[in-house]
Amino acid sequence: MPVFYSFMDLRQLRTFVHVAELGSLSKAADRLRVAQPALSRQIRMLEEELKVPLFTRHGRGMVLTSSGDVLLARAVAVLRDLEAARADVATEAGAVKGRVVLGTPPTVGDALSARLVERFLNAHPSVSIRIVPAFSGYLLDWLQRGEIDFAITYEPEARQNLRTEPLITETLFVVAGPDARLPRKREVPLAKVFQHRLVLPGPQHGLRKLVERAARKLDQPLDIIVEADSLQTMKDLVERGLGWTILPLPSVHREVSEGRLRAAQITAPQLTRTLVIAQALGRQTSRAVRLFRDALTAEVYDMVKGGIWTGTLLK
């Protein structure tokens, strides 16, 4: 990665990132509490330094040019590296400090995040944590742009500048409303699942693709009554009895414990997915990030041992 410090200062980079995020000099000036002409001058100096326009100006604000897109990805990475270095230096003098940004799929984040963050902050209260739920494709792009520190994601295709570590192969469950007649032994053949109306995510979602592949292998059609990309919407619809769905157990553990949903493991065949921890290669990580990653692995272990998460640990 080229180093920008030699030809532009960090203040200009920070200004550029804020303007790019907000799409407006006036909004950036309000956020930074700096006069708008001063920010305009910094952006102009940056464009003169690089000899390319970074923004297209119009009446409603400012939009990044292709050159601006390239600079934004690098600038975010540089500023995050600097933040990590500052946090590590501060840690030498006392408590662990810094900021951690974790990306997770929606089906994982809701179940894991609260437990993980609570335990971690009890041990390291000076760390700032942000959890970003999103589909895996977005998470991988944000990783490579330096916008998140690391991500839990489902077996991504091979990408340059990305390192992955296996975490868990999770077993998927059929989830139904409280009045559903699921077998007492808590197992349901996949063919029987496909005989019911289903509530599933949209066609681009990894879970939907997995279910569709399984249906093709069994040569069974899917009766999808509702497509919903929101995990909470899926659970609400199933609780109301509109259909069944397919999810990992942690996603519905609370609702099952409260009797609001019922869940049974899918068999003949099982449906499984492998989760990995993904990080960008060559990017500095602070001690806070490393400790949070270790805490995440430990939390997943505890959830499997406690029966909240069904699957095979891979670490």
Short mmCIF file of C-alpha atoms in Angstrom, two decimals:
data_model
loop_
_atom_site.label_atom_id
_atom_site.label_comp_id
_atom_site.label_asym_id
_atom_site.label_seq_id
_atom_site.Cartn_x
_atom_site.Cartn_y
_atom_site.Cartn_z
CA MET A 1 0.00 0.00 0.00
CA PRO A 2 1.42 3.42 -0.88
CA VAL A 3 2.12 5.69 2.09
CA PHE A 4 0.36 9.05 1.87
CA TYR A 5 2.11 10.85 4.71
CA SER A 6 4.92 12.11 2.48
CA PHE A 7 2.72 14.24 0.27
CA MET A 8 -0.44 15.00 2.22
CA ASP A 9 -1.20 15.49 5.88
CA LEU A 10 -3.57 13.45 7.99
CA ARG A 11 -5.92 16.38 8.49
CA GLN A 12 -6.56 16.47 4.74
CA LEU A 13 -7.21 12.74 4.69
CA ARG A 14 -9.68 12.96 7.56
CA THR A 15 -11.46 15.87 5.91
CA PHE A 16 -11.66 13.98 2.63
CA VAL A 17 -13.14 10.88 4.32
CA HIS A 18 -15.80 12.90 6.16
CA VAL A 19 -16.84 14.78 3.02
CA ALA A 20 -16.97 11.52 1.07
CA GLU A 21 -19.13 9.83 3.71
CA LEU A 22 -21.57 12.74 4.03
CA GLY A 23 -21.55 13.89 0.40
CA SER A 24 -21.57 17.49 1.52
CA LEU A 25 -19.04 20.12 2.60
CA SER A 26 -21.57 21.83 4.85
CA LYS A 27 -22.48 18.60 6.68
CA ALA A 28 -18.80 17.74 7.09
CA ALA A 29 -18.13 21.23 8.44
CA ASP A 30 -20.92 20.79 11.01
CA ARG A 31 -19.59 17.39 12.08
CA LEU A 32 -15.98 18.59 12.38
CA ARG A 33 -16.94 22.03 13.73
CA VAL A 34 -14.71 23.69 11.17
CA ALA A 35 -15.59 26.55 8.86
CA GLN A 36 -16.76 25.35 5.44
CA PRO A 37 -14.23 27.50 3.47
CA ALA A 38 -11.39 25.83 5.39
CA LEU A 39 -12.64 22.35 4.43
CA SER A 40 -13.12 23.44 0.83
CA ARG A 41 -9.54 24.67 0.75
CA GLN A 42 -8.22 21.35 2.11
CA ILE A 43 -10.10 19.38 -0.55
CA ARG A 44 -8.88 21.73 -3.27
CA MET A 45 -5.25 21.39 -2.06
CA LEU A 46 -5.63 17.61 -2.06
CA GLU A 47 -6.90 17.59 -5.63
CA GLU A 48 -4.07 19.88 -6.70
CA GLU A 49 -1.55 17.62 -4.97
CA LEU A 50 -2.90 14.50 -6.70
CA LYS A 51 -3.63 16.32 -9.99
CA VAL A 52 -7.06 14.66 -10.31
CA PRO A 53 -10.61 15.71 -9.36
CA LEU A 54 -11.83 13.73 -6.34
CA PHE A 55 -15.45 14.92 -6.38
CA THR A 56 -18.10 15.88 -8.87
CA ARG A 57 -19.91 18.96 -7.54
CA HIS A 58 -23.61 19.51 -8.09
CA GLY A 59 -26.47 21.37 -6.47
CA ARG A 60 -27.30 18.60 -4.01
CA GLY A 61 -23.79 17.94 -2.80
CA MET A 62 -20.60 16.14 -3.84
CA VAL A 63 -20.12 12.69 -5.37
CA LEU A 64 -16.82 10.82 -5.53
CA THR A 65 -15.14 10.40 -8.90
CA SER A 66 -13.47 7.09 -9.76
CA SER A 67 -10.18 8.55 -8.51
CA GLY A 68 -11.95 9.61 -5.32
CA ASP A 69 -13.21 6.04 -4.81
CA VAL A 70 -9.65 4.73 -5.02
CA LEU A 71 -8.36 7.31 -2.57
CA LEU A 72 -11.21 6.71 -0.12
CA ALA A 73 -10.39 3.00 0.23
CA ARG A 74 -6.71 3.77 0.85
CA ALA A 75 -7.39 6.72 3.15
CA VAL A 76 -9.75 4.72 5.37
CA ALA A 77 -7.13 1.97 5.66
CA VAL A 78 -4.35 4.44 6.51
CA LEU A 79 -6.42 6.16 9.19
CA ARG A 80 -7.46 2.83 10.72
CA ASP A 81 -3.81 1.70 10.84
CA LEU A 82 -2.89 4.93 12.57
CA GLU A 83 -5.74 4.48 15.05
CA ALA A 84 -4.57 0.93 15.78
CA ALA A 85 -1.00 2.12 16.37
CA ARG A 86 -2.19 4.88 18.69
CA ALA A 87 -4.34 2.42 20.66
CA ASP A 88 -1.44 -0.02 21.06
CA VAL A 89 0.88 2.73 22.28
CA ALA A 90 -1.76 3.85 24.78
CA THR A 91 -2.20 0.24 25.92
CA GLU A 92 1.45 0.09 26.93
CA ALA A 93 0.69 2.77 29.49
CA GLY A 94 -2.41 1.19 30.98
CA ALA A 95 -5.75 -0.42 30.08
CA VAL A 96 -6.58 -1.81 26.64
CA LYS A 97 -8.03 0.99 24.52
CA GLY A 98 -9.11 1.52 20.93
CA ARG A 99 -12.00 0.76 18.61
CA VAL A 100 -13.13 -2.57 17.20
CA VAL A 101 -15.47 -2.94 14.21
CA LEU A 102 -16.85 -6.45 13.62
CA GLY A 103 -18.96 -7.48 10.64
CA THR A 104 -21.39 -10.38 10.96
CA PRO A 105 -24.18 -12.00 8.94
CA PRO A 106 -27.60 -11.09 10.38
CA THR A 107 -28.29 -14.71 11.36
CA VAL A 108 -25.18 -14.68 13.55
CA GLY A 109 -24.95 -11.13 14.85
CA ASP A 110 -28.20 -11.06 16.81
CA ALA A 111 -27.38 -14.21 18.76
CA LEU A 112 -23.68 -13.66 19.35
CA SER A 113 -23.17 -9.93 19.70
CA ALA A 114 -24.89 -9.13 23.00
CA ARG A 115 -23.22 -11.94 24.95
CA LEU A 116 -19.82 -11.27 23.40
CA VAL A 117 -19.86 -7.49 23.85
CA GLU A 118 -21.10 -7.68 27.44
CA ARG A 119 -18.35 -10.05 28.51
CA PHE A 120 -15.64 -8.20 26.63
CA LEU A 121 -16.55 -4.77 27.98
CA ASN A 122 -16.64 -6.12 31.52
CA ALA A 123 -12.97 -6.97 31.06
CA HIS A 124 -11.98 -4.02 28.82
CA PRO A 125 -14.32 -1.06 29.47
CA SER A 126 -12.12 1.44 27.61
CA VAL A 127 -12.64 -0.23 24.22
CA SER A 128 -15.25 1.10 21.79
CA ILE A 129 -17.09 -1.60 19.82
CA ARG A 130 -19.22 -1.43 16.67
CA ILE A 131 -21.14 -4.43 15.29
CA VAL A 132 -22.10 -4.22 11.61
CA PRO A 133 -24.66 -6.82 10.37
CA ALA A 134 -24.68 -7.36 6.61
CA PHE A 135 -24.63 -10.02 3.91
CA SER A 136 -21.28 -11.69 3.32
CA GLY A 137 -20.58 -9.95 0.01
CA TYR A 138 -20.77 -6.53 1.65
CA LEU A 139 -18.64 -7.66 4.58
CA LEU A 140 -15.84 -8.86 2.31
CA ASP A 141 -15.84 -5.60 0.36
CA TRP A 142 -15.70 -3.57 3.57
CA LEU A 143 -12.83 -5.71 4.82
CA GLN A 144 -10.78 -4.99 1.73
CA ARG A 145 -11.59 -1.29 1.99
CA GLY A 146 -10.49 -1.23 5.62
CA GLU A 147 -13.91 -0.18 6.91
CA ILE A 148 -14.18 -3.10 9.35
CA ASP A 149 -11.44 -4.89 11.32
CA PHE A 150 -12.60 -8.45 10.76
CA ALA A 151 -15.75 -10.37 9.93
CA ILE A 152 -17.56 -13.60 10.57
CA THR A 153 -18.73 -14.84 7.20
CA TYR A 154 -19.80 -17.97 5.37
CA GLU A 155 -17.03 -19.68 3.36
CA PRO A 156 -16.16 -16.91 0.89
CA GLU A 157 -14.75 -17.57 -2.54
CA ALA A 158 -10.98 -17.17 -2.69
CA ARG A 159 -10.01 -13.51 -2.74
CA GLN A 160 -6.66 -11.83 -2.86
CA ASN A 161 -5.52 -9.98 0.25
CA LEU A 162 -7.89 -11.92 2.48
CA ARG A 163 -7.05 -14.44 5.21
CA THR A 164 -9.71 -16.79 6.61
CA GLU A 165 -9.71 -19.11 9.62
CA PRO A 166 -12.39 -21.82 10.02
CA LEU A 167 -14.62 -21.23 13.05
CA ILE A 168 -17.60 -23.62 13.09
CA THR A 169 -19.66 -25.82 10.82
CA GLU A 170 -23.18 -25.07 12.04
CA THR A 171 -26.20 -27.33 11.70
CA LEU A 172 -29.38 -25.76 10.36
CA PHE A 173 -32.83 -26.22 11.90
CA VAL A 174 -36.38 -26.01 10.66
CA VAL A 175 -38.22 -23.33 12.62
CA ALA A 176 -42.00 -23.24 12.98
CA GLY A 177 -44.68 -21.45 14.99
CA PRO A 178 -45.64 -22.47 18.54
CA ASP A 179 -48.59 -24.58 17.37
CA ALA A 180 -46.64 -26.58 14.79
CA ARG A 181 -46.58 -30.34 15.22
CA LEU A 182 -42.88 -31.01 15.07
CA PRO A 183 -41.72 -34.54 15.99
CA ARG A 184 -40.95 -35.19 19.64
CA LYS A 185 -37.46 -36.43 18.81
CA ARG A 186 -36.78 -32.96 17.41
CA GLU A 187 -35.64 -34.15 13.98
CA VAL A 188 -37.37 -33.57 10.65
CA PRO A 189 -36.37 -35.04 7.27
CA LEU A 190 -35.54 -32.36 4.75
CA ALA A 191 -38.11 -33.72 2.29
CA LYS A 192 -40.86 -33.12 4.87
CA VAL A 193 -39.64 -29.55 5.43
CA PHE A 194 -40.05 -28.87 1.72
CA GLN A 195 -43.70 -29.98 1.89
CA HIS A 196 -44.54 -26.86 3.90
CA ARG A 197 -44.85 -23.23 2.91
CA LEU A 198 -41.58 -21.45 3.58
CA VAL A 199 -40.46 -17.99 4.64
CA LEU A 200 -36.96 -17.45 3.22
CA PRO A 201 -34.55 -14.63 2.37
CA GLY A 202 -34.30 -13.28 -1.17
CA PRO A 203 -32.50 -15.10 -4.03
CA GLN A 204 -29.13 -13.38 -3.42
CA HIS A 205 -28.88 -14.52 0.19
CA GLY A 206 -26.48 -17.40 0.88
CA LEU A 207 -29.04 -19.29 2.97
CA ARG A 208 -31.59 -19.14 0.15
CA LYS A 209 -29.03 -20.49 -2.33
CA LEU A 210 -28.16 -23.36 0.01
CA VAL A 211 -31.83 -24.31 0.42
CA GLU A 212 -32.44 -24.14 -3.32
CA ARG A 213 -29.47 -26.44 -4.02
CA ALA A 214 -30.81 -28.94 -1.49
CA ALA A 215 -34.27 -28.83 -3.08
CA ARG A 216 -32.82 -29.51 -6.53
CA LYS A 217 -30.95 -32.54 -5.22
CA LEU A 218 -34.19 -33.94 -3.81
CA ASP A 219 -36.07 -32.88 -6.96
CA GLN A 220 -38.67 -31.09 -4.83
CA PRO A 221 -40.20 -27.67 -5.56
CA LEU A 222 -40.12 -24.96 -2.96
CA ASP A 223 -43.34 -23.29 -1.83
CA ILE A 224 -42.01 -19.88 -0.77
CA ILE A 225 -44.86 -17.78 0.56
CA VAL A 226 -42.78 -14.77 1.64
CA GLU A 227 -39.26 -13.52 0.87
CA ALA A 228 -37.82 -11.43 3.69
CA ASP A 229 -34.21 -10.30 4.05
CA SER A 230 -34.77 -9.19 7.65
CA LEU A 231 -34.15 -11.92 10.23
CA GLN A 232 -36.64 -10.40 12.66
CA THR A 233 -39.33 -10.22 9.97
CA MET A 234 -38.77 -13.88 9.12
CA LYS A 235 -39.16 -14.88 12.76
CA ASP A 236 -42.27 -12.73 13.23
CA LEU A 237 -43.96 -14.26 10.17
CA VAL A 238 -43.15 -17.80 11.31
CA GLU A 239 -44.39 -17.07 14.83
CA ARG A 240 -47.71 -15.96 13.30
CA GLY A 241 -48.00 -19.33 11.57
CA LEU A 242 -47.59 -18.13 7.99
CA GLY A 243 -44.92 -20.69 7.19
CA TRP A 244 -41.77 -22.49 8.30
CA THR A 245 -38.22 -21.29 7.84
CA ILE A 246 -34.66 -22.64 8.04
CA LEU A 247 -32.11 -21.04 10.37
CA PRO A 248 -29.18 -21.82 12.68
CA LEU A 249 -30.27 -22.48 16.26
CA PRO A 250 -28.66 -19.36 17.85
CA SER A 251 -30.89 -17.15 15.68
CA VAL A 252 -34.02 -18.45 17.45
CA HIS A 253 -32.68 -19.75 20.75
CA ARG A 254 -34.44 -17.11 22.85
CA GLU A 255 -37.80 -17.48 21.06
CA VAL A 256 -37.65 -21.28 21.37
CA SER A 257 -36.81 -21.03 25.08
CA GLU A 258 -39.80 -18.71 25.58
CA GLY A 259 -42.14 -21.05 23.67
CA ARG A 260 -42.77 -18.51 20.88
CA LEU A 261 -41.17 -20.74 18.22
CA ARG A 262 -40.35 -24.41 17.82
CA ALA A 263 -37.20 -25.79 16.20
CA ALA A 264 -36.05 -29.21 15.05
CA GLN A 265 -32.82 -30.37 13.49
CA ILE A 266 -33.00 -31.16 9.80
CA THR A 267 -31.95 -34.68 8.78
CA ALA A 268 -31.76 -36.93 5.73
CA PRO A 269 -29.67 -35.02 4.80
CA GLN A 270 -28.47 -32.48 7.32
CA LEU A 271 -28.06 -28.91 6.13
CA THR A 272 -24.83 -27.29 7.33
CA ARG A 273 -22.82 -24.12 6.72
CA THR A 274 -19.22 -23.32 7.61
CA LEU A 275 -18.43 -20.00 9.25
CA VAL A 276 -14.97 -18.45 9.06
CA ILE A 277 -13.22 -15.44 10.57
CA ALA A 278 -11.97 -13.22 7.74
CA GLN A 279 -9.36 -10.45 7.88
CA ALA A 280 -7.53 -8.39 5.30
CA LEU A 281 -3.92 -9.37 4.74
CA GLY A 282 -1.20 -6.83 5.39
CA ARG A 283 -3.33 -4.60 7.58
CA GLN A 284 -2.27 -3.65 11.09
CA THR A 285 -4.60 -4.72 13.91
CA SER A 286 -4.61 -3.23 17.38
CA ARG A 287 -4.33 -5.26 20.56
CA ALA A 288 -8.01 -4.49 21.22
CA VAL A 289 -8.96 -6.13 17.90
CA ARG A 290 -6.80 -9.18 18.62
CA LEU A 291 -8.30 -9.61 22.09
CA PHE A 292 -11.83 -9.18 20.76
CA ARG A 293 -11.20 -11.81 18.08
CA ASP A 294 -9.97 -14.23 20.76
CA ALA A 295 -13.02 -13.44 22.91
CA LEU A 296 -15.29 -14.16 19.93
CA THR A 297 -13.76 -17.60 19.45
CA ALA A 298 -14.16 -18.36 23.16
CA GLU A 299 -17.80 -17.20 23.10
CA VAL A 300 -18.65 -19.46 20.16
CA TYR A 301 -17.03 -22.36 22.05
CA ASP A 302 -19.18 -21.63 25.12
CA MET A 303 -22.34 -21.40 23.02
CA VAL A 304 -21.68 -24.79 21.44
CA LYS A 305 -20.90 -26.39 24.79
CA GLY A 306 -24.02 -24.81 26.29
CA GLY A 307 -26.30 -26.14 23.54
CA ILE A 308 -27.14 -22.69 22.19
CA TRP A 309 -25.26 -23.34 18.95
CA THR A 310 -25.35 -26.74 17.27
CA GLY A 311 -22.35 -27.60 15.12
CA THR A 312 -18.73 -28.70 14.96
CA LEU A 313 -16.05 -26.36 16.25
CA LEU A 314 -13.17 -25.93 13.80
CA LYS A 315 -10.74 -23.95 16.00
#
